[in-house]
Tab-separated table of C-alpha atoms and ligand atoms in Angstrom:
chain	number	residue	atom	x	y	z
A	1	UNK	CA	-24.222	-3.212	7.245
A	2	UNK	CA	-24.946	-6.626	5.981
A	3	UNK	CA	-24.752	-6.963	2.002
A	4	UNK	CA	-25.479	-10.229	0.170
A	5	UNK	CA	-22.500	-9.997	-2.321
A	6	UNK	CA	-23.756	-12.897	-4.520
A	7	UNK	CA	-23.917	-16.068	-2.368
A	8	UNK	CA	-21.646	-14.545	0.343
A	9	UNK	CA	-23.308	-12.661	3.188
A	10	UNK	CA	-20.704	-9.621	3.806
A	11	UNK	CA	-20.686	-7.459	7.063
A	12	UNK	CA	-19.155	-4.499	6.253
A	13	UNK	CA	-17.519	-2.474	9.543
A	14	UNK	CA	-17.912	1.171	8.618
A	15	UNK	CA	-17.159	2.848	12.292
A	16	UNK	CA	-14.198	3.306	14.509
A	17	UNK	CA	-16.767	1.768	17.479
A	18	UNK	CA	-17.535	-1.519	15.305
A	19	UNK	CA	-13.773	-1.545	14.354
A	20	UNK	CA	-12.598	-1.657	18.052
A	21	UNK	CA	-14.855	-4.593	18.680
A	22	UNK	CA	-13.770	-6.731	16.153
A	23	UNK	CA	-9.974	-5.934	16.174
A	24	UNK	CA	-9.668	-5.454	19.786
A	25	UNK	CA	-12.828	-6.817	22.156
A	26	UNK	CA	-13.268	-9.776	19.734
A	27	UNK	CA	-9.928	-9.864	17.987
A	28	UNK	CA	-9.017	-13.845	18.607
A	29	UNK	CA	-12.801	-14.787	17.532
A	30	UNK	CA	-12.242	-12.726	14.356
A	31	UNK	CA	-8.630	-13.596	13.556
A	32	UNK	CA	-9.201	-15.583	10.453
A	33	UNK	CA	-9.852	-14.797	7.000
A	34	UNK	CA	-12.561	-16.044	4.921
A	35	UNK	CA	-11.315	-18.813	2.521
A	36	UNK	CA	-11.317	-18.118	-0.999
A	37	UNK	CA	-10.610	-20.272	-3.824
A	38	UNK	CA	-8.676	-17.214	-5.494
A	39	UNK	CA	-6.586	-16.928	-2.323
A	40	UNK	CA	-5.697	-20.767	-2.605
A	41	UNK	CA	-4.628	-20.240	-6.148
A	42	UNK	CA	-2.420	-17.026	-5.748
A	43	UNK	CA	-1.061	-18.023	-2.033
A	44	UNK	CA	-0.244	-21.825	-2.465
A	45	UNK	CA	-3.407	-23.316	-0.866
A	46	UNK	CA	-3.893	-20.235	1.640
A	47	UNK	CA	-0.734	-21.338	3.197
A	48	UNK	CA	1.004	-17.959	3.253
A	49	UNK	CA	0.876	-15.554	6.492
A	50	UNK	CA	-1.989	-13.323	4.815
A	51	UNK	CA	-4.302	-15.807	4.337
A	52	UNK	CA	-3.411	-18.901	6.458
A	53	UNK	CA	-5.780	-19.369	9.306
A	54	UNK	CA	-5.012	-18.154	12.707
A	55	UNK	CA	-2.992	-21.134	14.700
A	56	UNK	CA	0.546	-22.295	15.128
A	57	UNK	CA	1.448	-22.248	11.460
A	58	UNK	CA	0.472	-18.911	11.051
A	59	UNK	CA	2.441	-17.730	14.273
A	60	UNK	CA	5.432	-19.413	12.865
A	61	UNK	CA	5.182	-17.573	9.337
A	62	UNK	CA	4.695	-14.521	10.952
A	63	UNK	CA	7.608	-14.578	13.388
A	64	UNK	CA	9.769	-15.486	10.425
A	65	UNK	CA	8.323	-12.256	8.621
A	66	UNK	CA	8.681	-10.116	11.624
A	67	UNK	CA	11.852	-10.911	13.027
A	68	UNK	CA	13.968	-12.563	10.196
A	69	UNK	CA	12.445	-10.131	7.560
A	70	UNK	CA	11.522	-6.861	8.862
A	71	UNK	CA	12.756	-6.635	12.386
A	72	UNK	CA	16.322	-8.194	13.349
A	73	UNK	CA	18.990	-5.716	14.092
A	74	UNK	CA	21.321	-6.968	11.113
A	75	UNK	CA	17.934	-6.325	9.135
A	76	UNK	CA	17.259	-2.942	10.547
A	77	UNK	CA	20.487	-1.489	9.446
A	78	UNK	CA	20.251	-3.284	6.078
A	79	UNK	CA	16.794	-1.461	5.942
A	80	UNK	CA	18.476	1.831	6.470
A	81	UNK	CA	21.308	1.462	4.202
A	82	UNK	CA	18.725	0.099	1.234
A	83	UNK	CA	16.281	2.901	1.653
A	84	UNK	CA	19.064	5.317	1.873
A	85	UNK	CA	21.261	4.176	-1.126
A	86	UNK	CA	18.089	3.079	-3.528
A	87	UNK	CA	16.274	6.333	-2.818
A	88	UNK	CA	19.454	8.248	-3.611
A	89	UNK	CA	20.123	6.506	-6.934
A	90	UNK	CA	16.147	7.445	-7.746
A	91	UNK	CA	16.893	11.146	-6.710
A	92	UNK	CA	19.899	11.388	-9.299
A	93	UNK	CA	17.798	9.488	-11.795
A	94	UNK	CA	15.045	12.224	-11.717
A	95	UNK	CA	17.841	15.105	-11.492
A	96	UNK	CA	19.506	13.811	-14.571
A	97	UNK	CA	15.650	13.853	-16.433
A	98	UNK	CA	15.212	17.458	-15.118
A	99	UNK	CA	18.909	18.571	-16.824
A	100	UNK	CA	17.833	16.673	-19.919
A	101	UNK	CA	13.983	18.114	-19.858
A	102	UNK	CA	13.090	14.083	-20.059
A	103	UNK	CA	9.736	13.033	-18.906
A	104	UNK	CA	9.580	10.882	-15.801
A	105	UNK	CA	7.068	8.276	-15.103
A	106	UNK	CA	7.003	8.541	-11.261
A	107	UNK	CA	4.520	5.346	-10.959
A	108	UNK	CA	6.738	3.354	-12.407
A	109	UNK	CA	9.939	4.924	-10.810
A	110	UNK	CA	8.254	4.572	-7.329
A	111	UNK	CA	7.287	0.994	-7.719
A	112	UNK	CA	10.615	-0.412	-8.900
A	113	UNK	CA	12.143	1.700	-6.247
A	114	UNK	CA	9.834	0.263	-3.410
A	115	UNK	CA	10.511	-3.286	-5.100
A	116	UNK	CA	14.402	-2.658	-5.055
A	117	UNK	CA	14.375	-1.748	-1.274
A	118	UNK	CA	12.145	-4.329	-0.099
A	119	UNK	CA	13.954	-7.047	-1.993
A	120	UNK	CA	17.419	-5.667	-1.107
A	121	UNK	CA	16.494	-5.475	2.694
A	122	UNK	CA	14.556	-8.874	2.753
A	123	UNK	CA	16.510	-11.069	0.487
A	124	UNK	CA	19.844	-9.044	-0.207
A	125	UNK	CA	19.277	-8.744	-4.164
A	126	UNK	CA	17.551	-6.351	-6.293
A	127	UNK	CA	15.455	-8.441	-8.934
A	128	UNK	CA	14.953	-5.430	-11.149
A	129	UNK	CA	18.087	-6.249	-12.441
A	130	UNK	CA	17.866	-9.344	-14.396
A	131	UNK	CA	15.351	-9.860	-17.305
A	132	UNK	CA	14.056	-13.015	-15.318
A	133	UNK	CA	13.671	-10.470	-11.919
A	134	UNK	CA	11.915	-8.024	-13.965
A	135	UNK	CA	9.227	-10.275	-15.659
A	136	UNK	CA	8.593	-11.946	-12.120
A	137	UNK	CA	8.017	-8.647	-10.583
A	138	UNK	CA	5.722	-7.469	-13.598
A	139	UNK	CA	3.748	-11.145	-12.821
A	140	UNK	CA	3.193	-9.822	-9.371
A	141	UNK	CA	1.721	-6.929	-10.214
A	142	UNK	CA	-0.480	-8.544	-12.541
A	143	UNK	CA	-1.619	-10.882	-10.258
A	144	UNK	CA	-2.795	-8.115	-8.087
A	145	UNK	CA	-5.047	-6.946	-10.555
A	146	UNK	CA	-6.197	-10.407	-11.487
A	147	UNK	CA	-7.029	-11.101	-7.889
A	148	UNK	CA	-9.527	-8.123	-7.614
A	149	UNK	CA	-11.474	-9.564	-10.711
A	150	UNK	CA	-11.157	-13.164	-9.606
A	151	UNK	CA	-12.510	-12.408	-6.036
A	152	UNK	CA	-15.590	-10.534	-7.556
A	153	UNK	CA	-16.214	-13.669	-9.750
A	154	UNK	CA	-15.928	-16.135	-6.708
A	155	UNK	CA	-18.944	-13.950	-5.025
A	156	UNK	CA	-20.858	-14.682	-7.916
A	157	UNK	CA	-20.296	-18.188	-8.685
A	158	UNK	CA	-22.946	-18.068	-11.458
A	159	UNK	CA	-20.582	-15.890	-13.388
A	160	UNK	CA	-17.395	-17.757	-12.588
A	161	UNK	CA	-17.511	-19.062	-16.339
A	162	UNK	CA	-16.679	-15.336	-17.393
A	163	UNK	CA	-13.052	-15.542	-15.980
A	164	UNK	CA	-12.486	-18.660	-18.554
A	165	UNK	CA	-13.722	-16.949	-21.559
A	166	UNK	CA	-11.921	-13.344	-20.646
A	167	UNK	CA	-8.745	-15.092	-20.329
A	168	UNK	CA	-8.228	-14.180	-16.594
A	169	UNK	CA	-8.197	-18.020	-15.628
A	170	UNK	CA	-5.294	-18.700	-18.053
A	171	UNK	CA	-3.470	-15.661	-17.422
A	172	UNK	CA	-3.144	-16.462	-13.737
A	173	UNK	CA	-2.193	-20.179	-14.567
A	174	UNK	CA	0.742	-18.571	-16.446
A	175	UNK	CA	1.631	-16.065	-14.054
A	176	UNK	CA	1.773	-18.542	-11.001
A	177	UNK	CA	3.806	-21.134	-13.483
A	178	UNK	CA	6.350	-18.451	-14.264
A	179	UNK	CA	6.403	-17.420	-10.563
A	180	UNK	CA	7.187	-20.597	-9.113
A	181	UNK	CA	9.892	-21.507	-11.560
A	182	UNK	CA	11.586	-18.170	-10.444
A	183	UNK	CA	11.271	-18.802	-7.109
A	184	UNK	CA	12.543	-22.415	-7.076
A	185	UNK	CA	15.969	-20.727	-8.153
A	186	UNK	CA	15.668	-17.809	-5.573
A	187	UNK	CA	14.700	-20.025	-2.639
A	188	UNK	CA	17.732	-22.365	-3.170
A	189	UNK	CA	20.243	-19.335	-3.599
A	190	UNK	CA	18.594	-18.112	-0.369
A	191	UNK	CA	18.971	-21.350	1.562
A	192	UNK	CA	22.468	-21.686	0.089
A	193	UNK	CA	23.565	-18.210	1.657
A	194	UNK	CA	21.956	-17.765	4.804
A	195	UNK	CA	19.811	-20.567	5.862
A	196	UNK	CA	16.816	-18.081	6.147
A	197	UNK	CA	13.410	-20.163	6.258
A	198	UNK	CA	12.534	-18.141	3.282
A	199	UNK	CA	9.726	-19.875	1.629
A	200	UNK	CA	7.718	-19.024	-1.690
A	201	UNK	CA	4.749	-17.931	0.507
A	202	UNK	CA	6.725	-15.397	2.561
A	203	UNK	CA	8.619	-14.072	-0.455
A	204	UNK	CA	5.222	-13.469	-2.372
A	205	UNK	CA	3.504	-11.789	0.549
A	206	UNK	CA	6.317	-9.703	1.090
A	207	UNK	CA	6.187	-8.372	-2.422
A	208	UNK	CA	2.496	-8.618	-3.054
A	209	UNK	CA	1.485	-6.800	0.329
A	210	UNK	CA	4.174	-4.237	0.504
A	211	UNK	CA	4.926	-2.617	-2.855
A	212	UNK	CA	1.914	-1.375	-4.839
A	213	UNK	CA	0.459	-0.077	-1.258
A	214	UNK	CA	3.570	1.907	-0.340
A	215	UNK	CA	4.253	2.965	-4.031
A	216	UNK	CA	0.724	4.451	-3.919
A	217	UNK	CA	0.984	6.022	-0.562
A	218	UNK	CA	3.940	8.320	-2.090
A	219	UNK	CA	1.408	9.018	-5.372
A	220	UNK	CA	-1.575	10.319	-3.234
A	221	UNK	CA	1.106	12.402	-1.014
A	222	UNK	CA	2.519	14.108	-4.151
A	223	UNK	CA	-0.990	14.736	-5.594
A	224	UNK	CA	-2.324	16.266	-2.384
A	225	UNK	CA	0.872	18.348	-2.200
A	226	UNK	CA	0.112	19.755	-5.599
A	227	UNK	CA	-3.592	20.627	-4.883
A	228	UNK	CA	-2.451	22.064	-1.275
A	229	UNK	CA	0.558	24.616	-1.982
A	230	UNK	CA	0.074	25.843	1.566
A	231	UNK	CA	0.862	22.611	2.971
A	232	UNK	CA	3.605	21.792	0.110
A	233	UNK	CA	5.312	25.318	1.388
A	234	UNK	CA	5.064	24.371	4.947
A	235	UNK	CA	6.578	20.929	4.466
A	236	UNK	CA	9.508	22.386	2.466
A	237	UNK	CA	10.422	24.803	4.618
A	238	UNK	CA	10.503	22.557	7.295
A	239	UNK	CA	12.649	19.929	5.450
A	240	UNK	CA	15.098	22.584	3.925
A	241	UNK	CA	15.215	24.215	7.325
A	242	UNK	CA	16.383	21.211	8.995
A	243	UNK	CA	18.672	19.768	6.329
A	244	UNK	CA	20.286	23.332	5.776
A	245	UNK	CA	21.917	22.430	2.662
A	246	UNK	CA	23.197	19.077	3.607
A	247	UNK	CA	22.768	16.349	0.936
A	248	UNK	CA	21.848	13.504	2.473
A	249	UNK	CA	18.699	12.897	4.657
A	250	UNK	CA	19.220	10.316	7.547
A	251	UNK	CA	17.566	8.882	10.274
A	252	UNK	CA	17.864	11.694	12.843
A	253	UNK	CA	17.004	14.219	10.286
A	254	UNK	CA	13.617	12.593	9.838
A	255	UNK	CA	13.076	12.428	13.543
A	256	UNK	CA	12.652	16.025	13.808
A	257	UNK	CA	10.546	16.634	11.013
A	258	UNK	CA	7.234	16.969	12.772
A	259	UNK	CA	5.526	18.250	9.826
A	260	UNK	CA	6.279	15.692	7.715
A	261	UNK	CA	4.970	13.192	10.106
A	262	UNK	CA	1.208	14.680	10.411
A	263	UNK	CA	1.378	15.146	6.389
A	264	UNK	CA	1.874	11.273	6.430
A	265	UNK	CA	-0.889	10.362	8.774
A	266	UNK	CA	-3.253	12.598	6.713
A	267	UNK	CA	-1.995	10.819	3.643
A	268	UNK	CA	-2.839	7.316	5.249
A	269	UNK	CA	-6.074	8.836	6.473
A	270	UNK	CA	-7.426	10.245	3.178
A	271	UNK	CA	-6.121	7.865	1.232
A	272	UNK	CA	-5.851	4.559	2.671
A	273	UNK	CA	-3.967	2.328	0.393
A	274	UNK	CA	-5.647	-1.076	1.561
A	275	UNK	CA	-9.118	0.427	1.620
A	276	UNK	CA	-10.827	-2.803	2.551
A	277	UNK	CA	-9.666	-5.998	4.209
A	278	UNK	CA	-11.115	-9.118	5.205
A	279	UNK	CA	-11.528	-11.220	8.301
A	280	UNK	CA	-13.653	-14.047	9.333
A	281	UNK	CA	-15.400	-15.078	12.557
A	282	UNK	CA	-13.927	-18.447	14.041
A	283	UNK	CA	-16.355	-19.209	16.457
A	284	UNK	CA	-19.859	-17.583	17.102
A	285	UNK	CA	-19.328	-14.105	18.532
A	286	UNK	CA	-22.227	-11.620	19.768
A	287	UNK	CA	-21.185	-8.429	19.176
A	288	UNK	CA	-23.030	-5.085	19.450
A	289	UNK	CA	-26.128	-7.006	20.260
A	290	UNK	CA	-26.022	-9.122	16.770
A	291	UNK	CA	-24.979	-12.473	16.504
A	292	UNK	CA	-22.318	-13.628	14.225
A	293	UNK	CA	-22.294	-17.375	13.340
A	294	UNK	CA	-18.852	-18.652	12.961
A	295	UNK	CA	-17.397	-19.175	9.383
A	296	UNK	CA	-20.870	-17.795	7.663
A	297	UNK	CA	-20.007	-14.578	6.590
A	298	UNK	CA	-17.093	-12.178	5.151
A	299	UNK	CA	-16.213	-9.522	7.528
A	300	UNK	CA	-15.104	-6.704	5.528
A	301	UNK	CA	-13.313	-3.934	7.465
A	302	UNK	CA	-13.816	-0.564	5.510
A	303	UNK	CA	-10.989	1.420	6.363
A	304	UNK	CA	-11.958	4.105	3.663
A	305	UNK	CA	-15.293	4.770	5.773
A	306	UNK	CA	-13.544	4.418	9.015
A	307	UNK	CA	-10.936	7.096	8.309
A	308	UNK	CA	-13.473	9.314	6.869
A	309	UNK	CA	-16.086	8.745	9.726
A	310	UNK	CA	-17.826	12.101	10.444
A	311	UNK	CA	-18.259	10.859	14.018
A	312	UNK	CA	-14.826	10.630	14.739
A	313	UNK	CA	-13.149	13.003	12.159
A	314	UNK	CA	-13.835	16.879	11.723
A	315	UNK	CA	-14.477	17.920	8.028
A	316	UNK	CA	-13.564	14.130	6.939
A	317	UNK	CA	-13.365	14.948	3.348
A	318	UNK	CA	-10.638	17.650	3.586
A	319	UNK	CA	-7.060	17.244	3.384
A	320	UNK	CA	-5.750	18.795	6.577
A	321	UNK	CA	-2.685	17.591	8.282
A	322	UNK	CA	-3.059	20.266	10.853
A	323	UNK	CA	-5.758	17.978	12.309
A	324	UNK	CA	-2.944	15.588	13.884
A	325	UNK	CA	-0.551	18.574	15.332
A	326	UNK	CA	-2.321	18.504	18.882
A	327	UNK	CA	-3.231	14.993	18.400
A	328	UNK	CA	-1.816	11.849	19.836
A	329	UNK	CA	-3.907	9.483	17.069
A	330	UNK	CA	-1.327	7.425	15.096
A	331	UNK	CA	-1.885	4.883	12.727
A	332	UNK	CA	-0.083	1.967	14.651
A	333	UNK	CA	-3.307	0.188	15.530
A	334	UNK	CA	-4.352	1.607	18.767
A	335	UNK	CA	-6.856	4.164	17.374
A	336	UNK	CA	-9.593	2.484	15.733
A	337	UNK	CA	-10.505	5.494	13.628
A	338	UNK	CA	-7.047	5.255	11.758
A	339	UNK	CA	-6.650	1.834	10.519
A	340	UNK	CA	-4.415	1.907	7.309
A	341	UNK	CA	-2.533	-1.151	8.481
A	342	UNK	CA	-5.416	-3.026	10.357
A	343	UNK	CA	-4.888	-3.855	14.111
A	344	UNK	CA	-4.676	-6.783	16.465
A	345	UNK	CA	-3.139	-10.214	15.996
A	346	UNK	CA	-3.133	-9.871	12.095
A	347	UNK	CA	-2.261	-6.310	11.963
A	348	UNK	CA	0.566	-5.499	9.143
A	349	UNK	CA	3.906	-6.788	10.038
A	350	UNK	CA	5.459	-4.376	7.580
A	351	UNK	CA	3.947	-1.327	9.258
A	352	UNK	CA	7.394	-0.141	10.542
A	353	UNK	CA	9.236	-0.932	7.352
A	354	UNK	CA	6.424	0.645	4.939
A	355	UNK	CA	6.308	3.787	7.260
A	356	UNK	CA	10.296	4.356	7.031
A	357	UNK	CA	10.603	4.032	3.395
A	358	UNK	CA	7.508	6.149	2.641
A	359	UNK	CA	9.076	8.913	5.036
A	360	UNK	CA	12.386	8.730	3.629
A	361	UNK	CA	11.272	8.770	-0.288
A	362	UNK	CA	8.828	11.530	0.483
A	363	UNK	CA	11.192	13.867	2.389
A	364	UNK	CA	13.699	13.172	-0.678
A	365	UNK	CA	11.163	14.051	-3.222
A	366	UNK	CA	10.115	17.288	-1.399
A	367	UNK	CA	13.678	18.557	-0.481
A	368	UNK	CA	15.423	17.845	-3.748
A	369	UNK	CA	12.846	19.307	-6.059
A	370	UNK	CA	10.198	21.836	-6.289
A	371	UNK	CA	6.967	20.339	-8.018
A	372	UNK	CA	4.713	22.255	-10.100
A	373	UNK	CA	1.660	21.308	-12.701
A	374	UNK	CA	3.231	22.213	-16.092
A	375	UNK	CA	1.391	24.294	-18.847
A	376	UNK	CA	-0.485	26.577	-16.288
A	377	UNK	CA	-2.872	23.642	-15.364
A	378	UNK	CA	-4.939	24.448	-11.972
A	379	UNK	CA	-4.689	21.842	-9.080
A	380	UNK	CA	-8.677	21.438	-9.078
A	381	UNK	CA	-8.420	19.950	-12.582
A	382	UNK	CA	-6.510	17.056	-11.209
A	383	UNK	CA	-8.667	13.951	-11.601
A	384	UNK	CA	-8.797	12.539	-7.854
A	385	UNK	CA	-11.040	9.537	-8.746
A	386	UNK	CA	-9.429	6.512	-7.316
A	387	UNK	CA	-9.311	3.160	-9.058
A	388	UNK	CA	-9.122	-0.531	-8.009
A	389	UNK	CA	-6.229	-2.518	-9.548
A	390	UNK	CA	-7.670	-3.621	-12.672
A	391	UNK	CA	-6.734	-3.457	-16.424
A	392	UNK	CA	-9.855	-1.852	-17.430
A	393	UNK	CA	-10.430	1.873	-16.550
A	394	UNK	CA	-13.960	2.789	-14.874
A	395	UNK	CA	-14.451	-1.008	-14.204
A	396	UNK	CA	-15.069	-2.865	-10.854
A	397	UNK	CA	-16.400	-1.143	-7.878
A	398	UNK	CA	-16.050	2.772	-7.407
A	399	UNK	CA	-15.172	4.992	-4.644
A	400	UNK	CA	-17.741	7.870	-4.691
A	401	UNK	CA	-15.807	10.410	-2.279
A	402	UNK	CA	-18.485	9.963	0.374
A	403	UNK	CA	-19.300	7.446	3.000
A	404	UNK	CA	-20.239	4.128	1.372
A	405	UNK	CA	-23.872	3.359	1.842
A	406	UNK	CA	-24.731	0.721	-0.705
A	407	UNK	CA	-22.755	-2.287	-2.598
A	408	UNK	CA	-21.977	0.102	-5.642
A	409	UNK	CA	-20.596	2.928	-3.596
A	410	UNK	CA	-18.024	0.419	-1.510
A	411	UNK	CA	-14.500	1.355	-2.336
A	412	UNK	CA	-12.320	-0.543	-4.335
A	413	UNK	CA	-10.956	-3.472	-2.443
A	414	UNK	CA	-7.159	-4.361	-2.048
A	415	UNK	CA	-5.183	-1.229	-3.356
A	416	UNK	CA	-6.152	1.995	-4.528
A	417	UNK	CA	-4.399	4.610	-6.646
A	418	UNK	CA	-4.810	7.519	-8.659
A	419	UNK	CA	-7.054	6.345	-11.868
A	420	UNK	CA	-5.782	8.485	-14.370
A	421	UNK	CA	-2.368	10.174	-15.864
A	422	UNK	CA	-1.343	13.122	-13.558
A	423	UNK	CA	1.511	15.090	-15.022
A	424	UNK	CA	3.494	17.106	-12.527
A	425	UNK	CA	6.941	19.006	-13.330
A	426	UNK	CA	9.913	18.209	-11.212
A	427	UNK	CA	11.983	21.472	-11.134
A	428	UNK	CA	15.861	21.468	-10.468
A	429	UNK	CA	16.930	24.558	-9.524
A	430	UNK	CA	20.780	25.212	-9.680
A	431	UNK	CA	22.651	27.274	-7.751
A	432	UNK	CA	22.816	29.951	-10.360
A	433	UNK	CA	18.941	30.037	-10.398
A	434	UNK	CA	18.491	28.489	-13.561
A	435	UNK	CA	15.435	25.810	-13.180
A	436	UNK	CA	15.297	22.587	-15.138
A	437	UNK	CA	11.989	20.915	-15.572
A	438	UNK	CA	11.188	17.083	-16.269
A	439	UNK	CA	7.533	16.274	-16.767
A	440	UNK	CA	6.321	13.629	-14.414
A	441	UNK	CA	3.614	11.461	-15.224
A	442	UNK	CA	1.510	9.137	-12.595
A	443	UNK	CA	0.117	6.154	-14.395
A	444	UNK	CA	-1.543	3.365	-12.664
A	445	UNK	CA	-0.547	-0.183	-13.755
A	446	UNK	CA	-2.365	-1.400	-16.809
A	447	UNK	CA	-3.508	2.140	-17.635
B	1	HEM	C1	1.712	1.384	3.084
B	1	HEM	C2	1.999	0.276	2.937
B	1	HEM	C3	0.998	-1.242	3.778
B	1	HEM	C4	-0.146	-1.078	4.124
B	1	HEM	C5	-1.455	0.324	4.359
B	1	HEM	C6	-0.524	-1.874	4.485
B	1	HEM	C7	-1.915	-2.639	5.050
B	1	HEM	C8	-2.218	-3.737	5.536
B	1	HEM	C9	-3.642	-4.198	5.967
B	1	HEM	C10	-4.760	-3.248	6.276
B	1	HEM	C11	-3.421	-5.661	6.127
B	1	HEM	C12	-4.561	-6.148	7.155
B	1	HEM	C13	-4.244	-6.151	8.819
B	1	HEM	C14	-5.137	-6.792	9.601
B	1	HEM	O1	-5.884	-7.793	9.211
B	1	HEM	O2	-5.668	-6.162	10.584
B	1	HEM	C15	-2.149	-5.847	6.249
B	1	HEM	C16	-1.637	-7.134	6.313
B	1	HEM	C17	-0.300	-7.728	5.905
B	1	HEM	N1	0.650	-6.828	5.465
B	1	HEM	FE1	0.513	-5.007	5.018
B	1	HEM	N2	0.575	-3.047	4.344
B	1	HEM	C18	1.380	-2.297	3.869
B	1	HEM	C19	2.483	-2.942	3.731
B	1	HEM	C20	3.273	-4.125	4.073
B	1	HEM	C21	4.587	-4.471	3.577
B	1	HEM	C22	5.843	-3.699	3.336
B	1	HEM	C23	4.635	-5.584	3.917
B	1	HEM	C24	5.729	-6.537	3.922
B	1	HEM	C25	7.029	-6.633	3.867
B	1	HEM	C26	3.342	-6.299	4.341
B	1	HEM	C27	3.079	-7.433	4.952
B	1	HEM	C28	1.641	-7.909	5.338
B	1	HEM	C29	1.411	-9.187	5.834
B	1	HEM	C30	2.122	-10.425	5.663
B	1	HEM	C31	-0.217	-9.175	6.229
B	1	HEM	C32	-0.747	-10.392	6.867
B	1	HEM	C33	-0.781	-10.212	8.285
B	1	HEM	C34	-1.306	-11.334	9.029
B	1	HEM	O3	-2.334	-11.520	8.547
B	1	HEM	O4	-1.260	-11.717	9.991
B	1	HEM	N3	2.602	-5.087	4.354
B	1	HEM	N4	-1.401	-5.131	5.685
């Protein structure tokens, strides 16, 4: 589908067949991202892994990210211990809230947990522990929200003045200034300690790309479990059966949890945290009978529509983990009907890290607590509307729940998460059978 988004012709890719053409057959030709002034401002002149054009510099940056920050053997054991230690701390925190009947803000807890795991694994430090660090991480979340607004503004240049009047421009300038001051110190410290080629760009990518997407996957997962008690029960039974009363879930336990794996696949399919991502043609391409001229249009991969394509999926609007039980389809970039992490040369380098953290946290939340809606609320009353990361509710592009056909139906770009408060009760059952409740709420950032 070709849309004219303001002054930018935009080719929206919404089927598995077309996504395979872009991400596999013509992967090299489509391995750039469109150049946007907003990206230049947030990502250091588009010199980071996410936005830099394909080429030697991109290869070097991606290799640093993959091998030094995400994949090396030393890093892998650091990741495992960070995920296990930080998750255990959070489970204890939820338990204490249950015992004292205190409410918990699960959205906030998950976001901080993922930030801590990411920073500890990649940089060896938890930045949420200092005032300066917390301010910096808040700035990262704020810049995500602004990114969405500013990109839309950029498609409609005659409306660009709005960002000057509504304060978006000046807020972004402030965040970028504070962020750079903080990063100067962090980079100096890291160079002194390990000699790692850590740059501001790599740092920002790691935090910006990974935290909200992973946290919102878990939020959606918990929401779907509440709406599907049969799935929740099956998952409880599997995890509790395998754990047999042991306290700490370790990697070898997770390997045995086959139902957990299909539930997570279904969450990625039904609620892809990055519902749209961008590519751009570096050279003229003839694809499926159409000529796509180099650098002339934005290519928008509509992951949400692809993951819900009725040609590829039976009853795509239903949350049904069982669909994966006898199927080899996975989200690792080889099956073009399921591409939450993209595919090809520019596939997400955080895939393994994100999948491992999500599996571990999700398994712990289900294992350690019973979950229910408080006050007799019914699961069907939950608001399942998704929202883009903006400050104002209901603003921007909305997902309609159907396959997008027009511009206003296109799902929100970048990151999606539940729209409104969604209270749950975490229930801690003591050995003597007494039940302790803590009300857990999910709140979107900025709401
Ligand atoms: C649930 C979690 C995540 C999801 C759903 C996700 C999704 C994506 C998607 C769709 C892309 C575009 C891929 C393409 O163009 O083919 C991407 C790129 C990227 N992601 Fe992730 N991501 C996640 C977590 C992470 C984490 C944890 C990190 C880093 C630690 C990360 C770092 C990146 C980077 C650097 C890129 C750009 C790669 C390139 O252009 O070569 N992501 N991600």
